[in-house]
CSV table of C-alpha atoms in Angstrom, one decimal:
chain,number,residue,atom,x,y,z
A,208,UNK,CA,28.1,-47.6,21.3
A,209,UNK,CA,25.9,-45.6,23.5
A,210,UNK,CA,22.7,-44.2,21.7
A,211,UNK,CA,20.4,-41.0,23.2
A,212,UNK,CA,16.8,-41.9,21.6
A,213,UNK,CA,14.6,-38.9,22.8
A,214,UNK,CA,13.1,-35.9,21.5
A,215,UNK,CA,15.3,-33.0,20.5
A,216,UNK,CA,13.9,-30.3,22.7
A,217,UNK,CA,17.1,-28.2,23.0
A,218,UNK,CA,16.8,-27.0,19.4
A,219,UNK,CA,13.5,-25.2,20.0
A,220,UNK,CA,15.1,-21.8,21.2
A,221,UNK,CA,12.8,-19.6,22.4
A,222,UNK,CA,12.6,-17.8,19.3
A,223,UNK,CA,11.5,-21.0,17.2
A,224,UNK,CA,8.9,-21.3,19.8
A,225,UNK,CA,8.1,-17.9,19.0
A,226,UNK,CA,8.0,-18.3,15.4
A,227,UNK,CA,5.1,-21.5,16.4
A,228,UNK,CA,3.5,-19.3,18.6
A,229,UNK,CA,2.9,-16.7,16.2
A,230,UNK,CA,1.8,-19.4,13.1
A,231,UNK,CA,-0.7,-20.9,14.9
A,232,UNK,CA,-2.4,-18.0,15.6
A,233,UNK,CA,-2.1,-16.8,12.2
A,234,UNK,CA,-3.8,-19.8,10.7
A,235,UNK,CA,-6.6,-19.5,13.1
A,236,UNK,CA,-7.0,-16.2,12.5
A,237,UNK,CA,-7.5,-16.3,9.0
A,238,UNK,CA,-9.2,-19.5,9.0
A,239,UNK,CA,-11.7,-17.6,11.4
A,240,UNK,CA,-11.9,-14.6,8.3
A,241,UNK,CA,-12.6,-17.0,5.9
A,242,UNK,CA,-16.1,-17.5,7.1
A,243,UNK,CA,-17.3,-14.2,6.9
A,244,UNK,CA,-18.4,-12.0,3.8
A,245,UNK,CA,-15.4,-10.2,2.2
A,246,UNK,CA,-15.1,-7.8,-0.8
A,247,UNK,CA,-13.5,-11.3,-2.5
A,248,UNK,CA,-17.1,-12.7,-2.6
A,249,UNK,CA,-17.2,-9.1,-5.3
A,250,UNK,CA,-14.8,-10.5,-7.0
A,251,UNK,CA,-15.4,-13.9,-7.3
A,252,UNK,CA,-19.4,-12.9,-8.6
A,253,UNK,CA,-17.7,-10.7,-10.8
A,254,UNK,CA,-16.2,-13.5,-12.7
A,255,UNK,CA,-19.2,-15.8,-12.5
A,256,UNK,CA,-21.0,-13.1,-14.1
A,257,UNK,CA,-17.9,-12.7,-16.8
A,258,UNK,CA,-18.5,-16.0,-17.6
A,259,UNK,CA,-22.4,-15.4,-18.7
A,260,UNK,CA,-21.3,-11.9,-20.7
A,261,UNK,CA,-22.8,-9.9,-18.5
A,262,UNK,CA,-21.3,-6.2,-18.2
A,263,UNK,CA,-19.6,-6.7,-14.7
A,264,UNK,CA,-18.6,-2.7,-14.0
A,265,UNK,CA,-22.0,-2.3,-14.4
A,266,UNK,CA,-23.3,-4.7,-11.8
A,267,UNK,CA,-23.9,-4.2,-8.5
A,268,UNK,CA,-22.5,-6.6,-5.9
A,269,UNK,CA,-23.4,-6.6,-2.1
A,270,UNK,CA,-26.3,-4.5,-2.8
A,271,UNK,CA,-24.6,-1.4,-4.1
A,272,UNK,CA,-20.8,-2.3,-4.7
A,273,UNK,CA,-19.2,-2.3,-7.9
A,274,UNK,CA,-16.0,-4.4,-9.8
A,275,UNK,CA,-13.3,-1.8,-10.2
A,276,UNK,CA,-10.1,-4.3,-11.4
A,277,UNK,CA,-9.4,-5.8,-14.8
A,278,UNK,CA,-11.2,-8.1,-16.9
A,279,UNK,CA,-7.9,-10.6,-17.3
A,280,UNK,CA,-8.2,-10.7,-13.0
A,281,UNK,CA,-11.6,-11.7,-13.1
A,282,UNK,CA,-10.8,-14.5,-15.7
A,283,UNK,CA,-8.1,-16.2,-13.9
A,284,UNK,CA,-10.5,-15.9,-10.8
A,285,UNK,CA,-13.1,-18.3,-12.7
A,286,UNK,CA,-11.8,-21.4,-11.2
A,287,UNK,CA,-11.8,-20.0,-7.9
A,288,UNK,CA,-15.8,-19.1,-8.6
A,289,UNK,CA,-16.5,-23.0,-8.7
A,290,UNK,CA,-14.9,-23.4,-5.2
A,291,UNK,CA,-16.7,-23.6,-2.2
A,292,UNK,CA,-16.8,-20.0,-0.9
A,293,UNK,CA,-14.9,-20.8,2.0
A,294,UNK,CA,-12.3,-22.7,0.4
A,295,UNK,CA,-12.2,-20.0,-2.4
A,296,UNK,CA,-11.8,-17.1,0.6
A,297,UNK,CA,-9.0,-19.4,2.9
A,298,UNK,CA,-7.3,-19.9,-0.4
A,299,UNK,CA,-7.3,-15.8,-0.7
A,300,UNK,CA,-6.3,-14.7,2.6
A,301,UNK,CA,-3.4,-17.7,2.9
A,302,UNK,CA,-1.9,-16.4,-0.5
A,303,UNK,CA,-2.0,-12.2,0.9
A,304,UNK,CA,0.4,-13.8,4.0
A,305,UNK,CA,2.4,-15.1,1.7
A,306,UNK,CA,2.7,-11.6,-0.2
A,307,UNK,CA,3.3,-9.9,3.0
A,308,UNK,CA,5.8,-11.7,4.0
A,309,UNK,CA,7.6,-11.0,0.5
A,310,UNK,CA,6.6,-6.7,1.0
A,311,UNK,CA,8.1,-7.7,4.2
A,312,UNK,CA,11.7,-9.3,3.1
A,313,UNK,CA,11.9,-7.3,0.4
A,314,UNK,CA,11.8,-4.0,2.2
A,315,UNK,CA,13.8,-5.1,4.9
A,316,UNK,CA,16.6,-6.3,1.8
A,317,UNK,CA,16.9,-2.5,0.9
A,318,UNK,CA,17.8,-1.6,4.9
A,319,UNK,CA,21.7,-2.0,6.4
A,320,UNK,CA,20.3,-4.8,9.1
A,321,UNK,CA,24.0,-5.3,9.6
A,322,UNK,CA,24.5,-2.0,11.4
A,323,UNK,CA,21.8,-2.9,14.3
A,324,UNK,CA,22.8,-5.5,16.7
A,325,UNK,CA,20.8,-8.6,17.2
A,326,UNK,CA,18.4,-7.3,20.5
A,327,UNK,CA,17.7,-3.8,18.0
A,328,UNK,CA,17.0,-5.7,15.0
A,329,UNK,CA,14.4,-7.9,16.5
A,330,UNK,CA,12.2,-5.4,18.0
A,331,UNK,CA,12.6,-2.9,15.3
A,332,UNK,CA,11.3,-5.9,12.7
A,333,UNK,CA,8.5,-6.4,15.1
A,334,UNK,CA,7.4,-2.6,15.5
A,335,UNK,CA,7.6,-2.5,11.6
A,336,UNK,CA,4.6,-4.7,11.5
A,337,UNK,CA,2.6,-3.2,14.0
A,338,UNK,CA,3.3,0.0,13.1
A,339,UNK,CA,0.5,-1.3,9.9
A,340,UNK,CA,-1.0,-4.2,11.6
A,341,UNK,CA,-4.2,-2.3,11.7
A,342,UNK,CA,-3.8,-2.4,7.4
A,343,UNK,CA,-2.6,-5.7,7.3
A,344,UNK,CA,-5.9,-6.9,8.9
A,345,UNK,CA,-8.3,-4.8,7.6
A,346,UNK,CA,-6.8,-6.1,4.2
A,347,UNK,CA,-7.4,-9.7,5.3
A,348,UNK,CA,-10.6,-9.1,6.9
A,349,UNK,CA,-12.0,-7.6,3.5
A,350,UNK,CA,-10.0,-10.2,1.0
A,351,UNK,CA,-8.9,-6.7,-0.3
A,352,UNK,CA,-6.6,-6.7,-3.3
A,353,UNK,CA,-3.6,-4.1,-1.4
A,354,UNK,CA,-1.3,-6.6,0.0
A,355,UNK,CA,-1.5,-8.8,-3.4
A,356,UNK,CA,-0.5,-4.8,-5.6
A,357,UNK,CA,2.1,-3.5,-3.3
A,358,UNK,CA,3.8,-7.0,-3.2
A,359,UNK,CA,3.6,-7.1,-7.3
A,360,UNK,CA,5.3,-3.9,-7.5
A,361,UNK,CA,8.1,-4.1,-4.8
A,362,UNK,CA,9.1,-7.5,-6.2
A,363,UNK,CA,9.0,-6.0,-9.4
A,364,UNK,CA,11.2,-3.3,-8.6
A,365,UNK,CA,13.3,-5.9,-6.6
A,366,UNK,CA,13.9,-7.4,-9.8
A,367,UNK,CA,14.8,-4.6,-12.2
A,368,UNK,CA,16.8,-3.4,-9.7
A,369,UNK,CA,18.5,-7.1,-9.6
A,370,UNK,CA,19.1,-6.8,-13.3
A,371,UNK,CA,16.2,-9.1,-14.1
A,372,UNK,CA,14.2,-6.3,-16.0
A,373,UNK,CA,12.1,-8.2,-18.0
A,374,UNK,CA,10.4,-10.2,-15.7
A,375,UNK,CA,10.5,-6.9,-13.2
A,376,UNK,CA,8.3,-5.3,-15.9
A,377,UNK,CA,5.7,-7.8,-15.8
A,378,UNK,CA,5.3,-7.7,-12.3
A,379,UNK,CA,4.5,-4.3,-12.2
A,380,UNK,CA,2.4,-4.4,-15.4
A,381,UNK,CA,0.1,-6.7,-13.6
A,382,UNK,CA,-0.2,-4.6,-10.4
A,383,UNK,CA,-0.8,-1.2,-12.2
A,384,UNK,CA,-3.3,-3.5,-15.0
A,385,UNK,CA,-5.2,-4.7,-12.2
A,386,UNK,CA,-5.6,-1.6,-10.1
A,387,UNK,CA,-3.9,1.7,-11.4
A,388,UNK,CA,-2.6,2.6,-8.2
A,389,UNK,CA,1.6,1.9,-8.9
A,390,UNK,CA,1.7,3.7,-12.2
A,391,UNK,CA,3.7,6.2,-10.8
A,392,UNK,CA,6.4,3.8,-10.9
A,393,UNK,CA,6.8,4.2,-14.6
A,394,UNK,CA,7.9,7.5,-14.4
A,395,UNK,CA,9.8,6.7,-11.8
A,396,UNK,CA,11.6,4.6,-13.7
A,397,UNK,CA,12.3,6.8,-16.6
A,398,UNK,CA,13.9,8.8,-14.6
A,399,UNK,CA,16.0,6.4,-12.8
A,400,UNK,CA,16.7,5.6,-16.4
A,401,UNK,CA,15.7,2.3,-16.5
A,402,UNK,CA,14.5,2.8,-20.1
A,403,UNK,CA,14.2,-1.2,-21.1
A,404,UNK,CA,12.0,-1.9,-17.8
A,405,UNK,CA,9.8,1.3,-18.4
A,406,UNK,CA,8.9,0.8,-22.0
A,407,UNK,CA,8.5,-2.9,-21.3
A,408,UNK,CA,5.6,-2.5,-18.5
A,409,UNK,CA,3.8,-0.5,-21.4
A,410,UNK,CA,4.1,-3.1,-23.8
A,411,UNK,CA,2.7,-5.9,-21.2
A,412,UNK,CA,0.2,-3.8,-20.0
A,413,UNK,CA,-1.2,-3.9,-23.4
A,414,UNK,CA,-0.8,-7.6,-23.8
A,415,UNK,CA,-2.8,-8.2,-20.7
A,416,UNK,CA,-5.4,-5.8,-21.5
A,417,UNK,CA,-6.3,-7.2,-24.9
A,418,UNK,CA,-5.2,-11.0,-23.3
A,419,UNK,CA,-8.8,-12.1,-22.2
A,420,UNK,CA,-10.0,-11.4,-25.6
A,421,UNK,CA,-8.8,-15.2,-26.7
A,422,UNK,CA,-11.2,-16.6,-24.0
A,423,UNK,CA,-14.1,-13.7,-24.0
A,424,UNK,CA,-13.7,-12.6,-27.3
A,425,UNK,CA,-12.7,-9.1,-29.2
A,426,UNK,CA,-16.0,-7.6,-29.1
A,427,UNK,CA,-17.0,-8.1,-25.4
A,428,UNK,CA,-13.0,-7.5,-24.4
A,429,UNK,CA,-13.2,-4.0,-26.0
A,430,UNK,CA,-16.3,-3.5,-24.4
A,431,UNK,CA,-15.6,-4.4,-21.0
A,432,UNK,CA,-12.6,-1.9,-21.2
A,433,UNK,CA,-15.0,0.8,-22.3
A,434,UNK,CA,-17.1,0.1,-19.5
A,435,UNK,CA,-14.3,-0.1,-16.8
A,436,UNK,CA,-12.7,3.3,-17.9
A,437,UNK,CA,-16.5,4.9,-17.5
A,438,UNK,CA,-16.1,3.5,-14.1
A,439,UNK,CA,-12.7,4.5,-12.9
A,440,UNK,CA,-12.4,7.7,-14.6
A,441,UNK,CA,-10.6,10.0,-12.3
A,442,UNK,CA,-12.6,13.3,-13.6
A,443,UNK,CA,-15.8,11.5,-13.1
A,444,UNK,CA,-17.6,14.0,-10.8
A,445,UNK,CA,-18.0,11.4,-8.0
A,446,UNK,CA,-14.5,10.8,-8.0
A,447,UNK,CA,-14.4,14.6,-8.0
A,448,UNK,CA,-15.9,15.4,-4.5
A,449,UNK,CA,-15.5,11.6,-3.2
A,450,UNK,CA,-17.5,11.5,-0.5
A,451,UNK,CA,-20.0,8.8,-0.8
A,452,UNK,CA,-18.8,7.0,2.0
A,453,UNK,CA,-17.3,8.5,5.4
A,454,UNK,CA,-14.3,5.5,5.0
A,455,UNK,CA,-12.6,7.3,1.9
A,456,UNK,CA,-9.6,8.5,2.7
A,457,UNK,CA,-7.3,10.7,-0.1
A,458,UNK,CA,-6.3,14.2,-0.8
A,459,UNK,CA,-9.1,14.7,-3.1
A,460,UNK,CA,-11.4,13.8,0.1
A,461,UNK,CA,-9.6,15.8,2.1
A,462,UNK,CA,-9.9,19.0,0.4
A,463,UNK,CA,-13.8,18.7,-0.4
A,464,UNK,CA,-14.7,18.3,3.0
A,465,UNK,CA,-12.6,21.5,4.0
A,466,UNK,CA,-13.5,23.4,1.2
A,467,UNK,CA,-17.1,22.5,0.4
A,468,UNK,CA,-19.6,23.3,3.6
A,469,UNK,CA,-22.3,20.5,1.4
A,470,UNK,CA,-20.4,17.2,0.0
A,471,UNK,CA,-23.2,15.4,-0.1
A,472,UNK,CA,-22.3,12.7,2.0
A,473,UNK,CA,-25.1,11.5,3.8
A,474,UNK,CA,-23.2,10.2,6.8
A,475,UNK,CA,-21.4,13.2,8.2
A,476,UNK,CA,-21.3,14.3,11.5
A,477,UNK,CA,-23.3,17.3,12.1
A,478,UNK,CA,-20.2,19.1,12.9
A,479,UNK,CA,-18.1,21.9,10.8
A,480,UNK,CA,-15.1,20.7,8.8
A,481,UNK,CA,-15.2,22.9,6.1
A,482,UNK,CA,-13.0,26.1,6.1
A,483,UNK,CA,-14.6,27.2,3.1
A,484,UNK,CA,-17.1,27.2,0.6
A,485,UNK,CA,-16.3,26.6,-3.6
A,486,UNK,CA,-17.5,25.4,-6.6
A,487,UNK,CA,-16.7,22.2,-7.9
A,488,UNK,CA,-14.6,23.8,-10.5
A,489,UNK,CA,-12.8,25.2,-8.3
A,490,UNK,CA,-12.1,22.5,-6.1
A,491,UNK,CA,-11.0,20.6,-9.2
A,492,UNK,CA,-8.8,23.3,-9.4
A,493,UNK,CA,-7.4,23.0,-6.0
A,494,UNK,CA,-7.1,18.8,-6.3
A,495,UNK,CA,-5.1,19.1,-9.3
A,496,UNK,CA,-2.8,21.7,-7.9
A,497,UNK,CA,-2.5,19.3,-5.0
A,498,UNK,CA,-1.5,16.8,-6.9
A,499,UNK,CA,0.9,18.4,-8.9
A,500,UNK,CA,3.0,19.4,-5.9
A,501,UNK,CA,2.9,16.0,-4.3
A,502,UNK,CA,4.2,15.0,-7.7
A,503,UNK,CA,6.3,17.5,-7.8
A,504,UNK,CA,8.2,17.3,-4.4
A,505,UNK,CA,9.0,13.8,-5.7
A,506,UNK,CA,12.7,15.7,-6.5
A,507,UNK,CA,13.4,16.2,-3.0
A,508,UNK,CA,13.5,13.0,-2.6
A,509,UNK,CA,15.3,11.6,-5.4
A,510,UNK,CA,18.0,14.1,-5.0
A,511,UNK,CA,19.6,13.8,-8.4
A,512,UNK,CA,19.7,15.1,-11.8
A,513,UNK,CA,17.0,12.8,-14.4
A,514,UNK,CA,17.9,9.6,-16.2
A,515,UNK,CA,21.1,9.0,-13.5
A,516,UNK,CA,20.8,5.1,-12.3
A,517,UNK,CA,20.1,3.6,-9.2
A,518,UNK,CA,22.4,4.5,-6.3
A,519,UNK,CA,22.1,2.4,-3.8
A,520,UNK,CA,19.6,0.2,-1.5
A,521,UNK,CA,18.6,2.7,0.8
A,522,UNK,CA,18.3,5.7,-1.4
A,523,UNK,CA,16.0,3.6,-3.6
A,524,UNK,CA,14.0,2.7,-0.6
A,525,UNK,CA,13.5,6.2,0.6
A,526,UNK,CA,12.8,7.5,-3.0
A,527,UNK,CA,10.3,4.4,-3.4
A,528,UNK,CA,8.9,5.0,-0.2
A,529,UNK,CA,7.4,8.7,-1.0
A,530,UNK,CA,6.3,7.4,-4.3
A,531,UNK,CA,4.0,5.1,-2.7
A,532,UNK,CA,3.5,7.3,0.4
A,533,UNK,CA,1.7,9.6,-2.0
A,534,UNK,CA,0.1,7.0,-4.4
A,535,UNK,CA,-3.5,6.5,-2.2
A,536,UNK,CA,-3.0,10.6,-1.4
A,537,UNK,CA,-3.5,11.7,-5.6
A,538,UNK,CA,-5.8,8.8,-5.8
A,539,UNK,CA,-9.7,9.2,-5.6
A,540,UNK,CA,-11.7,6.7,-4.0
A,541,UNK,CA,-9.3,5.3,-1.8
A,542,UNK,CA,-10.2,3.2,1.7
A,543,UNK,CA,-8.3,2.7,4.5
A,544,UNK,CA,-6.9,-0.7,3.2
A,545,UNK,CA,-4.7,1.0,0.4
A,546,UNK,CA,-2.9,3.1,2.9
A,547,UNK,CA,-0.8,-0.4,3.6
A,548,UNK,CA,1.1,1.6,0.8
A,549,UNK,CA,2.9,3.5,3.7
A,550,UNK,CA,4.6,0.3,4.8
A,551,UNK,CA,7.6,0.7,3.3
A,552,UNK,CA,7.8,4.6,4.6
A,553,UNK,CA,7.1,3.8,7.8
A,554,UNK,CA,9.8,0.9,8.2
A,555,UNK,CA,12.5,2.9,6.5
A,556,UNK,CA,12.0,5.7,9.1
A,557,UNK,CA,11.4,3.2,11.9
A,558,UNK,CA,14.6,2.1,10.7
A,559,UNK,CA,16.2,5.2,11.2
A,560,UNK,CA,15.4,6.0,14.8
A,561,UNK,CA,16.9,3.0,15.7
A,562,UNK,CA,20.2,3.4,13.8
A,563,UNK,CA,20.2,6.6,14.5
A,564,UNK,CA,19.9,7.3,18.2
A,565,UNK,CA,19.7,3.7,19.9
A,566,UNK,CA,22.6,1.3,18.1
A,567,UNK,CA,25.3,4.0,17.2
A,568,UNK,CA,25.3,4.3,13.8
A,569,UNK,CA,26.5,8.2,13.7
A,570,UNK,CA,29.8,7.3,15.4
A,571,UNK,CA,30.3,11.8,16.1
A,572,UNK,CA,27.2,12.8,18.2
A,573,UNK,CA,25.0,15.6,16.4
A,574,UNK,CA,24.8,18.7,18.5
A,575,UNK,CA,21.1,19.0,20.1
A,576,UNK,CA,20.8,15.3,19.4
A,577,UNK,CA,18.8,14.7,22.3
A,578,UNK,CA,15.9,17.4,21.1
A,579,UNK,CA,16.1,16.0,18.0
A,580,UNK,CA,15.7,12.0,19.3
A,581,UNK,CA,13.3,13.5,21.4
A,582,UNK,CA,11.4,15.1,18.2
A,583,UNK,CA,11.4,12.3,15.9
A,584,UNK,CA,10.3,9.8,18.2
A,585,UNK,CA,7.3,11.5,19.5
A,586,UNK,CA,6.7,12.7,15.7
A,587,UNK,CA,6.7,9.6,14.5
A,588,UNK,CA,4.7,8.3,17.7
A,589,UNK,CA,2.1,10.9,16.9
A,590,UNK,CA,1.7,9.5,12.8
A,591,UNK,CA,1.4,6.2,14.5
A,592,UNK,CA,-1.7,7.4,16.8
A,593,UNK,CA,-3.1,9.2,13.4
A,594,UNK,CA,-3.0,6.3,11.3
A,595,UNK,CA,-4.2,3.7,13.9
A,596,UNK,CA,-6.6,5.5,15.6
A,597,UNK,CA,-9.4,2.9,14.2
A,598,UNK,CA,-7.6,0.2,15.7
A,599,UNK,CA,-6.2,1.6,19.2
A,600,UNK,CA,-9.8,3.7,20.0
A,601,UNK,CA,-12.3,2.4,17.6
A,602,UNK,CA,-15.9,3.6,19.7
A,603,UNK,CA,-14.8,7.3,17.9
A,604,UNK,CA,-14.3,5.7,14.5
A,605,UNK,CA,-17.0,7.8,13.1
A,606,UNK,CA,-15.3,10.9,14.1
A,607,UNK,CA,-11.8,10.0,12.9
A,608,UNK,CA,-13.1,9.4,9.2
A,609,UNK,CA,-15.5,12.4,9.6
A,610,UNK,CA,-12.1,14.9,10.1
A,611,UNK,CA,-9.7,12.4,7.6
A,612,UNK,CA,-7.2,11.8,10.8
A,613,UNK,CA,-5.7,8.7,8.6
A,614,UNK,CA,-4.8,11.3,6.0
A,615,UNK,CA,-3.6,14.0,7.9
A,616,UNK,CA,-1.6,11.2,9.5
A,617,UNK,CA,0.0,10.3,6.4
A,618,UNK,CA,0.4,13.9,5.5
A,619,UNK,CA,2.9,13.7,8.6
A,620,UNK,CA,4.5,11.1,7.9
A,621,UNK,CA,5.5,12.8,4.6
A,622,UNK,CA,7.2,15.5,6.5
A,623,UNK,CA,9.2,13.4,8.5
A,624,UNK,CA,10.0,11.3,5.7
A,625,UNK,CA,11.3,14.3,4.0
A,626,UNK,CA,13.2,15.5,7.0
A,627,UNK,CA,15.6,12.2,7.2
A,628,UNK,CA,17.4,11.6,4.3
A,629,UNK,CA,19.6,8.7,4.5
A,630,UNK,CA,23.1,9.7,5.5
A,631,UNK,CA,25.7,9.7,3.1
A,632,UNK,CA,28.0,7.9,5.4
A,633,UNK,CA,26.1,4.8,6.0
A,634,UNK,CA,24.0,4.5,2.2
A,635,UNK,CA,26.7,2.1,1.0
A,636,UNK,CA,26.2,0.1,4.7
A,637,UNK,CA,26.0,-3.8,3.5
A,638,UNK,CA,22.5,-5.2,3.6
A,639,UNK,CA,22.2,-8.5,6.1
């Protein structure tokens, strides 16, 4: 018998090699952002601190920073506060790959894959990601919390909407615990008249708010939670005209610096934004209205009567993706990080150009389709520009946050996302 002792090369395709390629320069990537100060190192002092009983929304890390999340997230980050820093921060950013790579599979689980062929499905995975990459890193460069909340609360819905309710609810009742951010999901699901998972991520939410009193005890617990609603309070006034720093990025930012000539922000550019002059009462006004609509236009999206189940994969994508299109919008106090939240948005629509125009999935051409290929692509191009201005241009970074381009980015976004339903004909497509 003849024996062939050797190496197997020919099973590294190319795209294996690919795959290597694109590891290895992930790990040295983040073991490079591991070194440097991140808004983990906040985190991991705030549970030091939690540890000696001191009031931790109080305190002020990094010179002037604050502790926004819960006290049970500080807890379970004591152990990592013993760590060497660095060990503590590689630890961080390796588990927020992980989680992106679950927003990642999980999104693309609610798409048709099976109606792009193998060439369109490739590249349209890979423009998916950098359609956000500039999130995704700012995220890792800051140890920020986004990737860790938006992965709780897709797998969570993943999960309810796999029948596994229970443990769906959890998921979610961690994310929105931690950082308030998904809570639209609960009305959400209400509506979608998931009834058991709703009423479920209410009851864990208050199990993992009074949870760290076993450890910390009753009286500090009930404390800290005073403290941390004083802090996040949406109708604080700071969060009102929310602009202490030139980064934020929301609708309630938005409309003070066009309808308020002096925000009080320190760092603007010495040019006009403002269309207008009112009072804070007035622009309180204006914010709430604001929000209501964007709440409101939520119907257009779900496109059916209340408490009627899930449909399908693709309708729950795009009803999913306005919610958290919108989430960092009606949000004060929000940074460039949280607008990863447009991930799922983005993909569905990238999604859609390519099944649409360049892998045949409308088998009877539309009339005018080439103006209308032509429209959405350079629409979408144009969001793309908006929303990664920082990373394609950054020398005029202080001019894109001075006029919001991120937000008025993801304000068009929004309209395209409304303008491309899925199509009835390919919702029930199967999923790859």
């Amino acid at each position: 018998m003849n024996y062939k002792i050797g190496f197997p090369i020919q099973r590294f395709t190319k795209e294996k090699v690919v795959q290597l390629i694109g590891s290895l320069i992930l790990l040295i990537f983040i073991l490079i952002e591991a070194r440097g100060a991140s808004d983990f190192d906040i985190f991991l002092s705030a549970a030091h601190d939690l540890m000696l009983h001191k009031n931790i929304y109080a305190e002020q890390y990094h010179q002037w920073y604050h502790y926004y999340y819960d006290v049970l997230f500080a807890l379970v980050l004591v152990p990592f506060a013993s760590l060497p820093p660095y060990l503590a921060n590689l630890l961080w950013l390796s588990l927020n790959i992980v989680f992106f790579y679950r927003i990642f599979t999980i999104t693309m689980n609610y798409l048709p894959l099976s109606l792009l062929n193998n060439k369109a499905r490739k590249l349209f995975m890979v423009l998916s990601i950098i359609f956000v990459f500039r999130f995704v890193k700012d995220n890792i460069h800051l140890g920020q919390m986004t990737i860790f909340i938006l992965s709780l609360s897709l797998e969570g819905l993943h999960l309810i909407h796999r029948n596994k309710k229970i443990s769906g609810a959890l998921l979610i009742a961690i994310a929105i615990t931690i950082k308030l951010l998904p809570i639209l999901l609960i009305p959400y699901l209400f509506y979608r008249k998931e009834w058991k998972a709703g009423i479920a991520i209410f009851l864990f939410m208050a199990i993992l708010m009074v949870l760290p009193a076993i450890v910390i005890g009753w009286d500090y617990n009930s404390f800290l939670l005073s403290e941390r609603w004083h802090l996040i309070n949406p109708m604080n006034k700071e969060h009102l005209m929310d602009t202490s720093e030139r980064s934020f990025h929301s609708l309630t930012t938005l409309l003070a610096t066009l309808l308020v000539r002096n925000t009080g922000d320190f760092h603007e550019l010495h040019i006009r934004r403002n269309i207008a002059d009112v009072s804070l009462q007035t622009l309180n006004l204006f914010i709430n209205i604001a929000r209501g609509m964007l709440i409101l236009f939520s119907l257009w999206f779900l496109r059916s009567m209340p408490f009627k189940t899930f449909r399908n994969k693709l309708q729950t994508l795009y009803e999913v993706s306005y919610l958290l299109l919108i989430t960092p919008l009606i949000f004060p106090h929000q940074q460039h990080y949280a607008f990863l939240f447009i991930f799922p948005a983005t993909t569905y629509l990238l999604f859609r150009v390519f099944a649409r125009y360049f892998n045949g999935m409308n088998k009877a051409p539309e009339q005018n389709s080439a103006a209308k290929k032509s429209f959405f692509i350079v629409f979408l191009f144009i969001t793309y520009l908006a929303t990664n201005s920082h990373l394609l241009l950054g020398e005029f970074d202080n001019y894109y946050d001075h006029f919001k381009t991120l937000t008025y980015g993801v304000f068009l976004l929004l309209i395209l996302l409304a303008m491309n339903p899925p199509d009835s004909h390919h919702q029930d497509a199967p999923n790859s």
